[in-house]
Amino acid sequence: MTDSLPSALAIEAHGLTRRFGSLTAVDRLDLAVSTGTIHGFLGPNGSGKTTTLRMFCGLLRPSAGTASVLGMDIAHKAEAIRRRIGYMTQRFSLYEDLTVLENLQFVGEVQGVPARKRREKIDELLATYRLKDRCGQRVGTLSGGEKQRLALAAALIHEPDLLFLDEPTSAVDPQNRRDFWENLFDICDRGTTILVSTHYMDEAERCHSLSILDYGQLVGSGPPREQIARLGNRVVEVETDTPREAQTALHRAAGVLSVAQLGTQLHVLVAEDAAAPVELVTRAMRDANLIGRVHPARPGLEDVFVAVTVARCKAQHKEAA
Amino acid sequence: MNSLRRFFAIVRKEFRQLVRDRLTFGMIVGIPIIQLTIFGYAINTDVRHLRAAVSDDSRTDLSRELIAMVRETQVVDIIGHASGPRQLEQWIKEGRISVGIVIPYDYARRLERGEDRPAQLLVDGSDPIVGQAAVQVAGLRIPGTKALATSRATDTDERFHAAAVAATAATQQFPINPVTAFEIRLDYNPERISAVSIVPGLLGVILTMTMVLMTAVAIVRERERGTLEMLITTPVKTVELMVGKIVPYIGVGLVQMSLILFLGHLMFGVPVRGSLLHLYLAGLAFITANLTMGLLNSTFAQNQFQAMQMTFFFFLPSILLSGFMFPFDGMPVPAQWIGELLPLTHFNRMSRGILLRGATLSEIGRDLWPLAAFFCVMMTVVLLRFRKRLD
């Protein structure tokens, strides 16, 4: 299916900026999302993920920059865009005092789905998202996972070309998260482009491509694997009997960006300009009179995230100094 | 076609939520019942049983006769005897009594000499109603003598003197003989008459309160619960949303109106002298005007509490300047201008006219078009102000 679609961009943004008073929530963001892919927004709370999604949905106007969604300019074609997108808000936004069926009917009607089509689509969605036996139940009494599936179903009822999901899994358990991602791949397989924001590394890693946001700025982009590969040999692991002392010592060592403890092991990320990471860490251990086994390790997405955010922090410190 | 479908979807949804929201439903039924009961039974313009004390320095048959006369009016209950005017003033200050009766030691001599106002009333002027009631006592006459007492406000706050002064003025301006004094009290008395004249006004007051709040909350609640964010990301148009929010509450308003008329008739025998159809037409215009006011309110309020506050901002002038509480013609001209802008003013005129005077819409139709104008202006402002955005 995906192959038959034109390889155009579903979303394109240039210098997209949004300020709230003196706060710059989104700062000169450039973005390109290919049609038919799942694109992730990874970033901590307050990094500008929701603001960016809201700008794409036409809920907020950009302070500067341009963006087009499905080939339409967000500044002028907000209504036309709304007809072709689905948006699952961060906070559950269906009516808790209506039943599952009533909510789906309402959203279907408001989205302008014709009656017969609506009935078919609702049946299909209820089956797909295992909500059939919850049909007549008030939404307020559903579990977190059920609410999330219902919200997804409601966002899909008019068969949008583009789906925005704002931290869709923040209120569900790991099993439900896995199932949810399976659903997302099914949706994507049918040709819908998905833009999903998250602060979970494992979810971010599943995306076809990923933008890492920090303080409103784009600090990393590309397919997760490529971003990880770019770290090369910058991650080493240290096995030691005195992990706490070693951590303190390594923190102080020049060229070490971050140290995280995993049981008895230390996961160490070194700076980009360090020539030989294993030697650097070994020397730092020796200088602190600590014994440990140092060996290269496979970097993960978390290392990518730490590398870009810490690098940014250090750059800022330098600027301030 | 799509537009109608979206509109009906909102109406249906709103109606379902309304039926399931027990609190709101309770408010729709509860407010008319409570208000009617309070205004009909509890609020009594016929002031009686004010607490009073006497300082009788005269201690003669004449002074005792006076006290007995005052007691017989039932306007005051004499609950104690003070040792002098000072103590009476102290008691009024402490709020133990509202009226103090001072009979000077030379009361009998003053009476003999035919002196004007041989005794004195001390009145707590901080309550205007009490001040007015003092008129009744101050106006008492002993046959064959002139006015009996002069009343004096003891409240130190200048602002509250007005009522008591007015009371004195009233006795001076309208010297009344004993027979007519009796009649005034009878006029005040029958509770049923005041309820009959209050209910037509109360109809509009209750509708103002509930209708403005209903639509304001209907939008703000969606904002608070986050459902508005979902809603404005759909192709729904502002006008579909706004009109869809109004329609179910028009039904609510009409139900409320019927309930008030029914209860008013049942409890106080409020008549419907004119055409019910005309009354409902007037009601429809009035309800819609208020619902639109609620929508405007919701474009400012961020949460339900603010919506309540803003409703109050509108409600208070409505009650005070519409002629419900005070006669419209007696208000200063600028206040009348403001009054003319309020839907309640026009509805009050129509409801009183139709219910009590048996007027037809063609006779009082000039109050209908201001309501229509109010609706149009408010709706335009709402449509201009409401944005399908979050900024």
XYZ file of C-alpha atoms in Angstrom:
712
model
C 0.000 0.000 0.000
C 2.660 2.447 1.107
C 4.611 1.982 -2.105
C 1.703 3.007 -4.302
C 1.409 6.395 -2.600
C 3.323 9.368 -3.933
C 6.397 9.878 -1.823
C 5.354 13.422 -0.963
C 5.694 14.995 2.434
C 2.677 14.854 4.723
C 4.049 17.614 6.904
C 6.632 20.214 6.123
C 7.729 22.993 8.466
C 10.281 25.750 8.107
C 11.384 27.860 11.014
C 8.119 27.164 12.843
C 8.062 29.238 16.022
C 5.507 29.784 18.742
C 5.929 32.201 21.606
C 3.710 32.591 24.671
C 4.672 35.988 26.053
C 8.369 35.795 26.812
C 8.465 32.005 26.597
C 9.421 30.454 23.289
C 7.646 27.102 23.319
C 8.691 26.096 19.816
C 11.862 27.617 18.416
C 12.588 27.659 14.656
C 11.535 24.091 14.035
C 12.247 22.489 10.672
C 10.439 19.260 9.963
C 9.696 16.926 7.099
C 7.405 13.939 7.592
C 7.066 11.485 4.709
C 3.633 10.235 3.751
C 2.798 6.790 5.073
C 5.290 6.728 7.912
C 5.156 6.939 11.675
C 7.066 9.968 12.793
C 7.911 10.422 16.450
C 8.351 13.495 18.587
C 10.582 12.676 21.519
C 11.159 15.155 24.276
C 10.655 15.827 27.961
C 7.556 17.610 29.262
C 7.556 21.230 28.178
C 9.777 20.637 25.158
C 7.130 21.964 22.777
C 5.628 18.716 21.473
C 2.000 19.560 22.199
C 2.376 23.146 20.972
C 3.790 21.902 17.668
C 0.973 19.377 17.222
C -1.585 22.066 18.021
C -0.094 24.340 15.379
C -0.353 21.565 12.798
C -4.018 21.018 13.781
C -4.776 24.711 13.375
C -5.463 25.188 17.094
C -2.588 27.609 17.559
C -1.193 30.117 15.124
C 2.557 30.147 14.645
C 4.361 33.292 15.775
C 6.816 32.869 12.928
C 7.717 30.389 10.231
C 5.549 28.357 7.899
C 4.219 24.859 7.795
C 2.083 22.851 5.430
C 0.024 19.835 6.353
C -1.076 17.488 3.552
C 0.130 20.136 1.137
C -2.022 22.887 2.686
C -0.712 25.952 4.459
C -1.668 25.843 8.150
C -2.117 29.618 8.301
C -4.846 29.759 5.662
C -6.299 26.297 5.193
C -6.995 25.265 8.783
C -10.587 24.212 8.062
C -9.633 22.159 5.006
C -6.870 20.503 6.991
C -9.261 19.630 9.828
C -11.387 17.579 7.462
C -8.485 15.268 6.698
C -6.738 14.877 10.012
C -7.475 12.979 13.174
C -6.246 14.298 16.503
C -5.986 12.359 19.716
C -5.366 14.871 22.467
C -3.013 14.279 25.348
C -5.857 14.554 27.811
C -8.814 12.256 27.200
C -11.301 14.436 25.363
C -14.457 12.426 24.825
C -17.632 12.754 26.840
C -17.519 10.682 30.014
C -21.255 10.938 30.570
C -22.053 9.430 27.169
C -21.692 5.779 26.234
C -18.997 4.374 23.959
C -21.442 4.124 21.081
C -22.905 7.587 21.639
C -19.435 9.123 21.609
C -18.486 7.403 18.369
C -21.794 8.381 16.798
C -21.369 11.962 17.861
C -17.820 12.270 16.549
C -18.877 10.534 13.336
C -21.747 12.955 12.817
C -19.656 16.001 13.603
C -16.959 14.753 11.255
C -19.600 14.527 8.549
C -19.529 10.761 7.969
C -22.752 9.724 6.138
C -25.148 7.551 8.166
C -24.627 4.176 6.485
C -20.887 4.584 6.265
C -20.866 5.654 9.885
C -22.628 2.518 11.074
C -20.210 0.304 9.166
C -17.194 2.209 10.370
C -18.321 2.163 13.992
C -18.898 -1.606 13.826
C -15.473 -2.069 12.354
C -13.783 0.171 14.932
C -15.595 -1.485 17.848
C -14.343 -4.863 16.634
C -10.796 -3.731 15.902
C -10.368 -1.985 19.211
C -12.145 -4.650 21.285
C -14.885 -2.329 22.504
C -17.913 -4.242 21.287
C -18.990 -5.465 24.716
C -18.417 -1.970 26.159
C -20.721 -0.405 23.581
C -23.498 0.739 25.928
C -21.239 1.601 28.825
C -20.648 5.171 29.988
C -17.162 6.203 29.037
C -16.387 7.482 32.526
C -16.410 3.901 33.800
C -13.926 2.523 31.253
C -10.371 1.513 32.149
C -7.383 3.553 31.013
C -6.593 1.179 28.166
C -10.191 1.091 26.959
C -10.420 4.885 27.019
C -7.252 5.114 24.995
C -8.529 2.657 22.383
C -11.818 4.524 22.206
C -10.003 7.834 21.712
C -8.002 6.266 18.887
C -11.159 4.854 17.319
C -12.848 8.274 17.519
C -9.855 9.924 15.875
C -10.071 7.427 13.014
C -13.807 7.448 12.360
C -13.610 9.728 9.315
C -10.602 7.841 7.923
C -8.117 10.677 8.096
C -4.997 10.822 5.942
C -2.963 12.065 8.831
C -3.215 11.169 12.479
C -1.828 13.275 15.322
C -1.324 11.458 18.611
C -0.227 13.467 21.621
C 1.385 11.177 24.208
C -1.251 8.528 23.562
C 0.174 5.936 25.938
C 0.894 8.020 29.006
C -1.996 6.523 30.987
C -1.808 2.825 30.088
C 0.139 -0.237 31.196
C 3.013 -1.805 29.184
C 0.874 -4.578 27.682
C -1.641 -2.052 26.398
C 1.187 0.077 25.055
C 2.498 -2.826 23.013
C -0.949 -3.580 21.616
C -1.464 0.074 20.889
C 1.689 0.222 18.798
C 0.600 -2.843 16.875
C -2.560 -0.930 16.055
C -0.553 2.064 14.929
C 1.435 -0.050 12.498
C -1.798 -1.483 11.109
C -3.154 2.019 10.594
C 0.069 3.148 8.990
C 0.025 0.105 6.740
C -3.323 1.241 5.374
C -1.717 4.473 4.241
C -2.293 6.870 7.108
C 0.628 9.001 8.154
C 1.067 9.219 11.910
C 2.769 11.876 13.987
C 3.092 10.677 17.559
C 4.640 12.437 20.522
C 6.077 10.481 23.405
C 8.575 10.589 26.203
C 9.137 6.834 26.200
C 12.396 5.728 24.567
C 11.088 2.309 23.579
C 8.172 3.906 21.742
C 10.354 6.475 20.067
C 12.621 3.698 18.837
C 9.732 2.073 16.965
C 9.093 5.119 14.763
C 10.227 5.264 11.156
C 11.780 8.599 11.838
C 12.195 10.642 14.935
C 12.576 14.292 15.928
C 14.061 14.985 19.316
C 12.864 18.209 20.892
C 14.375 20.020 23.831
C 13.271 23.444 25.041
C 11.372 23.946 21.811
C 14.362 23.279 19.625
C 14.994 20.395 17.298
C 18.135 18.726 18.651
C 18.115 15.491 16.671
C 16.359 14.001 13.681
C 16.383 11.023 11.387
C 15.506 7.336 11.706
C 16.213 6.163 15.284
C 18.758 3.566 14.106
C 20.741 6.158 12.215
C 20.721 8.495 15.159
C 21.990 5.696 17.373
C 24.605 4.668 14.836
C 25.903 8.218 14.729
C 26.991 7.822 18.343
C 29.575 5.243 17.134
C 31.742 4.041 19.991
C 30.900 6.786 22.418
C 29.260 4.449 24.941
C 31.264 2.269 27.321
C 30.277 0.093 30.228
C 32.143 -0.208 33.489
C 31.826 -3.228 35.787
C 32.952 -2.406 39.261
C 32.402 -3.375 42.897
C 32.129 0.274 43.899
C 29.659 1.748 41.424
C 28.666 4.774 43.518
C 32.249 5.972 44.001
C 33.048 5.237 40.365
C 30.033 7.227 39.235
C 31.096 10.247 41.256
C 34.634 10.029 39.926
C 33.567 9.619 36.305
C 31.138 12.503 36.556
C 34.064 14.783 37.322
C 36.254 13.401 34.552
C 36.698 15.615 31.504
C 35.051 14.300 28.362
C 32.363 12.286 30.164
C 28.834 13.494 29.333
C 26.761 11.234 31.526
C 26.979 8.217 33.788
C 23.977 6.043 34.573
C 23.989 3.092 36.919
C 22.351 -0.168 35.829
C 22.684 -2.593 38.743
C 26.413 -3.080 39.278
C 27.256 -1.657 35.881
C 27.832 1.913 34.845
C 26.671 3.101 31.470
C 28.981 5.928 30.375
C 28.531 8.331 27.495
C 31.576 10.304 26.434
C 31.799 13.547 24.508
C 31.847 13.657 20.730
C 35.399 15.015 20.555
C 36.937 12.299 22.745
C 39.239 10.195 20.582
C 39.335 6.900 22.491
C 36.371 6.468 24.837
C 37.502 3.166 26.462
C 40.941 4.566 27.241
C 39.468 7.799 28.512
C 37.253 6.003 31.013
C 39.978 3.527 32.038
C 42.321 6.418 32.761
C 39.660 8.233 34.774
C 39.072 5.095 36.892
C 42.768 4.647 37.475
C 43.203 8.310 38.443
C 40.508 7.854 41.080
C 42.168 4.676 42.394
C 39.160 2.593 41.479
C 39.157 -0.895 40.021
C 36.792 -1.797 37.221
C 36.475 -3.526 33.882
C 35.838 -1.114 31.015
C 34.486 -2.313 27.685
C 32.679 -0.780 24.720
C 28.887 -1.060 24.717
C 26.020 -0.720 22.266
C 24.450 2.703 22.403
C 20.693 3.079 22.721
C 18.212 5.812 21.968
C 18.508 7.078 25.517
C 22.193 7.762 24.830
C 21.217 9.715 21.752
C 18.748 11.703 23.817
C 21.268 12.382 26.576
C 23.985 13.230 24.048
C 21.895 15.891 22.311
C 20.330 17.403 25.409
C 23.546 17.483 27.452
C 25.473 18.869 24.495
C 22.932 21.643 24.254
C 23.191 22.342 27.975
C 26.973 22.572 27.813
C 26.809 24.831 24.776
C 24.476 27.118 26.709
C 26.823 27.168 29.690
C 29.686 28.164 27.417
C 27.549 30.917 25.918
C 26.662 32.207 29.364
C 30.323 32.162 30.424
C -26.756 18.849 4.717
C -23.511 18.261 6.568
C -24.102 21.428 8.488
C -27.542 20.274 9.638
C -26.154 16.886 10.593
C -23.478 18.486 12.748
C -26.008 20.844 14.301
C -28.379 18.022 15.232
C -25.479 15.955 16.525
C -24.661 18.746 18.976
C -28.283 19.240 19.992
C -28.709 15.523 20.613
C -25.470 15.249 22.550
C -26.255 18.295 24.654
C -29.702 16.985 25.446
C -28.347 13.581 26.496
C -25.804 15.180 28.783
C -28.441 17.446 30.239
C -30.751 14.565 31.079
C -27.884 12.648 32.717
C -26.578 15.562 34.730
C -28.610 15.236 37.902
C -27.279 18.423 39.475
C -28.256 20.587 36.532
C -31.570 18.863 36.295
C -32.120 19.479 39.990
C -31.262 23.125 39.443
C -33.827 23.441 36.676
C -36.595 22.187 38.926
C -35.211 23.208 42.308
C -34.533 26.879 41.700
C -38.112 27.779 40.728
C -39.539 25.894 43.678
C -37.152 27.438 46.193
C -37.438 30.949 44.796
C -41.203 30.843 44.610
C -41.454 29.600 48.159
C -39.034 32.186 49.482
C -40.542 35.128 47.669
C -44.078 33.969 48.137
C -44.027 32.991 51.779
C -40.867 34.082 53.528
C -40.395 37.576 52.161
C -42.959 39.722 53.823
C -43.118 43.429 53.232
C -45.516 43.761 56.157
C -43.022 44.336 58.941
C -44.104 43.042 62.326
C -42.664 42.009 65.622
C -39.680 44.310 65.617
C -37.881 44.017 68.916
C -38.356 47.139 70.977
C -37.671 48.437 74.452
C -39.209 51.275 76.463
C -37.664 53.866 78.654
C -40.582 55.286 80.579
C -39.518 58.183 82.785
C -43.046 59.432 83.064
C -44.600 56.406 84.747
C -48.134 57.728 84.477
C -51.377 56.187 83.267
C -50.954 58.211 80.090
C -47.530 56.770 79.374
C -48.723 53.230 80.091
C -51.637 53.858 77.734
C -49.195 54.894 75.034
C -47.105 51.767 75.510
C -50.220 49.623 75.292
C -51.213 51.362 72.060
C -47.825 50.820 70.502
C -47.922 47.200 71.533
C -51.335 46.748 69.953
C -50.005 47.737 66.529
C -48.006 44.484 66.577
C -45.339 46.315 64.655
C -43.124 46.100 67.679
C -42.765 43.567 70.450
C -41.718 45.257 73.631
C -39.136 42.958 75.076
C -37.747 45.067 77.876
C -37.617 48.256 79.869
C -34.535 50.428 79.846
C -33.338 52.778 82.526
C -32.992 55.658 80.096
C -32.408 56.740 76.484
C -28.683 55.968 76.820
C -29.379 52.334 77.487
C -31.797 52.188 74.555
C -29.103 53.551 72.269
C -26.652 50.987 73.597
C -29.127 48.168 73.010
C -29.736 49.320 69.416
C -26.000 49.454 68.837
C -25.651 45.905 70.119
C -28.456 44.822 67.823
C -30.646 43.618 70.698
C -33.506 45.896 69.691
C -34.483 47.788 66.527
C -36.745 50.353 68.089
C -36.480 52.284 71.328
C -39.439 54.184 72.793
C -38.474 57.161 74.935
C -41.164 58.646 77.122
C -39.796 61.711 78.921
C -40.602 62.445 82.579
C -42.777 65.422 81.552
C -44.774 63.446 79.005
C -48.094 64.040 80.732
C -47.444 67.771 80.990
C -46.462 67.963 77.305
C -49.664 66.217 76.365
C -51.702 68.609 78.458
C -50.056 71.585 76.866
C -50.831 70.061 73.468
C -47.141 69.973 72.539
C -46.229 68.412 69.217
C -44.500 65.032 69.492
C -44.318 64.548 73.225
C -42.422 61.225 72.982
C -39.529 59.951 70.896
C -38.783 56.838 68.829
C -35.193 55.687 68.383
C -34.959 53.654 65.204
C -32.153 51.511 63.876
C -31.724 53.294 60.551
C -29.297 50.726 59.186
C -32.229 48.684 57.950
C -34.410 50.679 55.545
C -37.390 48.392 56.047
C -37.271 48.965 59.787
C -37.124 52.680 59.146
C -40.224 52.478 57.035
C -42.026 50.482 59.679
C -41.315 53.218 62.162
C -43.621 55.393 60.106
C -46.499 53.292 61.300
C -45.646 53.724 64.930
C -44.621 57.341 64.606
C -47.852 58.098 62.815
C -49.939 56.890 65.743
C -52.160 59.470 67.280
C -53.861 59.676 70.519
C -57.361 60.910 69.795
C -57.555 64.599 70.165
C -53.845 65.203 70.045
C -51.338 65.912 67.341
C -48.636 63.517 66.208
C -47.433 61.453 69.057
C -43.809 60.814 68.527
C -40.826 61.891 66.610
C -38.471 59.272 65.358
C -34.752 59.662 65.314
C -32.204 57.340 63.835
C -29.513 56.353 66.217
C -27.208 54.678 63.830
C -23.979 56.621 63.735
C -23.376 55.867 60.096
C -24.723 58.801 58.113
C -25.710 56.667 55.175
C -28.286 54.800 57.115
C -29.988 57.825 58.480
C -31.977 58.269 55.321
C -34.619 55.710 56.172
C -35.339 57.055 59.591
C -35.370 60.597 58.338
C -37.759 59.511 55.651
C -39.927 58.007 58.342
C -40.059 61.298 60.175
C -40.670 63.162 56.984
C -43.538 60.876 56.154
C -45.243 61.587 59.430
C -44.768 65.275 58.942
C -45.909 65.395 55.370
C -48.907 63.215 55.650
C -50.531 63.868 58.966
C -53.118 61.158 59.143
C -56.037 60.771 61.421
C -56.410 57.635 63.550
C -58.905 56.014 61.221
C -56.738 56.133 58.079
C -53.677 54.990 60.031
C -55.521 51.775 60.645
C -56.246 51.368 56.981
C -52.635 51.596 55.885
C -51.807 48.607 58.019
C -54.575 46.610 56.419
C -53.244 47.415 52.986
C -49.878 46.018 53.913
C -51.256 42.928 55.432
C -52.565 40.358 52.993
C -49.578 38.283 51.889
C -51.347 36.849 48.929
C -51.507 40.131 47.110
C -47.752 40.708 47.209
C -47.071 37.163 45.954
C -49.383 37.690 43.008
C -47.539 40.813 41.965
C -44.121 39.270 42.594
C -44.528 36.026 40.629
C -44.683 37.567 37.117
C -41.427 39.375 37.848
C -39.977 36.334 39.517
C -40.628 34.357 36.350
C -38.142 36.538 34.499
C -35.677 36.636 37.386
C -35.487 32.838 37.653
C -35.139 32.454 33.905
C -32.352 35.050 33.804
C -30.432 33.277 36.524
C -30.682 29.762 35.122
C -30.568 30.472 31.391
C -27.433 32.643 31.423
C -25.668 30.131 33.606
C -26.747 27.119 31.521
C -25.152 28.073 28.226
C -22.151 29.679 29.891
C -21.436 26.461 31.743
C -22.295 24.320 28.702
C -19.333 25.763 26.788
C -16.966 26.348 29.675
C -17.434 22.794 30.931
C -16.240 21.512 27.565
C -13.253 23.794 27.827
C -12.481 22.568 31.322
C -12.844 18.892 30.496
C -10.757 19.188 27.343
C -13.549 18.083 25.027
C -13.587 21.498 23.361
C -10.090 20.850 22.018
C -11.409 17.732 20.313
C -14.523 19.515 19.110
C -12.765 22.480 17.513
C -10.399 20.169 15.653
C -13.408 18.761 13.795
C -15.045 20.557 10.836
C -17.885 21.791 13.079
C -18.629 25.485 12.503
C -18.926 28.027 15.277
C -22.505 28.883 14.416
C -23.505 25.181 14.434
C -21.883 24.746 17.813
C -23.442 27.876 19.320
C -26.963 27.385 18.020
C -26.715 23.688 18.864
C -25.884 24.668 22.431
C -28.861 27.038 22.667
C -31.644 24.850 21.323
C -31.840 22.222 24.100
C -31.890 24.958 26.727
C -34.781 26.757 25.055
C -36.736 23.622 25.900
C -35.413 23.775 29.450
C -36.463 27.412 29.728
C -39.974 26.692 28.528
C -40.309 23.804 30.970
C -39.113 26.053 33.767
C -41.525 28.754 32.737
C -44.422 26.305 32.804
C -43.339 25.050 36.202
C -43.247 28.555 37.662
C -46.631 29.475 36.209
C -48.132 26.231 37.469
C -46.663 26.587 40.958
C -47.525 30.277 41.080
C -51.107 29.433 40.275
C -51.232 26.520 42.686
C -49.543 28.231 45.627
C -50.665 31.825 45.294
C -53.443 31.798 42.755
C -51.484 33.902 40.261
C -53.900 34.471 37.390
C -53.284 34.242 33.662
C -55.559 37.015 32.427
C -54.077 37.269 28.953
C -53.231 34.646 26.342
C -50.857 31.866 27.342
C -49.629 31.696 23.755
C -48.610 35.355 23.887
C -46.859 34.782 27.169
C -44.905 31.836 25.731
C -43.926 33.863 22.672
C -42.586 36.580 24.926
C -40.913 33.886 26.997
C -39.282 32.327 23.957
C -37.725 35.632 22.932
C -36.585 36.296 26.473
C -35.119 32.828 27.018
C -33.197 32.964 23.747
C -31.816 36.412 24.579
C -30.538 35.173 27.933
C -29.037 32.007 26.479
C -27.066 34.123 24.027
C -25.858 36.223 26.938
C -24.594 32.986 28.496
C -22.699 32.148 25.323
C -21.029 35.548 25.371
C -20.152 34.911 28.975
C -18.479 31.626 27.982
C -16.197 33.351 25.484
C -14.625 35.166 28.434
C -14.757 32.595 31.233
C -11.988 30.028 31.489
C -13.649 27.847 34.114
C -17.057 27.239 35.608
C -16.345 29.433 38.600
C -15.619 32.423 36.390
C -18.758 31.653 34.406
C -20.725 31.827 37.674
C -19.139 35.139 38.606
C -19.908 36.650 35.235
C -23.472 35.413 35.403
C -23.740 37.292 38.655
C -22.413 40.462 37.058
C -25.305 40.309 34.664
C -27.849 39.036 37.139
C -27.448 41.758 39.734
C -28.187 44.777 37.517
C -30.982 42.754 35.968
C -32.645 42.292 39.323
C -32.063 45.843 40.512
C -32.681 47.884 37.370
C -35.427 45.952 35.626
C -38.264 47.175 37.765
C -38.460 43.853 39.605
C -37.294 45.212 42.940
C -37.911 48.920 42.591
C -40.432 50.737 40.419
C -38.830 51.483 37.053
C -40.305 54.984 36.788
C -38.811 55.985 40.103
C -35.246 55.310 38.975
C -32.881 58.067 37.800
C -32.901 58.453 34.026
C -29.390 56.999 33.432
C -30.382 53.928 35.435
C -33.477 53.645 33.264
C -31.288 53.673 30.148
C -29.300 50.760 31.500
C -32.555 49.090 32.474
C -33.820 49.384 28.900
C -30.783 47.413 27.721
C -31.589 44.474 29.974
C -33.863 41.726 28.640
C -35.465 41.302 32.052
C -36.906 44.838 31.963
C -38.800 44.124 28.778
C -39.918 40.693 29.830
C -41.135 41.987 33.196
C -43.358 44.487 31.434
C -44.730 41.825 29.134
C -45.269 39.162 31.788
C -46.984 41.572 34.166
C -49.065 42.931 31.333
C -50.167 39.540 30.048
C -50.576 37.773 33.401
C -52.117 40.505 35.520
C -53.606 43.067 33.177
C -54.729 40.684 30.442
C -52.784 42.556 27.759
C -52.154 41.084 24.317
C -48.857 40.992 22.478
C -50.013 43.658 20.033
C -50.580 45.941 23.004
C -47.176 45.328 24.562
C -45.280 44.247 21.447
C -42.924 47.214 21.691
C -41.070 45.223 24.360
C -40.582 42.271 22.042
C -38.234 43.780 19.492
C -35.591 44.887 22.052
C -35.272 41.208 22.964
C -34.798 40.265 19.323
C -32.238 43.037 18.936
C -30.436 41.873 22.068
C -30.258 38.341 20.667
C -28.918 39.494 17.290
C -26.253 41.743 18.764
C -25.097 39.182 21.317
C -25.027 36.350 18.804
C -22.955 38.435 16.422
C -20.478 39.274 19.147
C -20.311 35.607 20.181
C -19.653 34.449 16.620
C -16.964 37.092 16.224
C -15.357 36.356 19.565
C -15.393 32.563 19.583
C -12.402 31.184 17.751
C -11.827 27.595 16.827
C -8.393 27.962 18.319
C -6.729 27.790 21.694
C -4.796 31.077 21.559
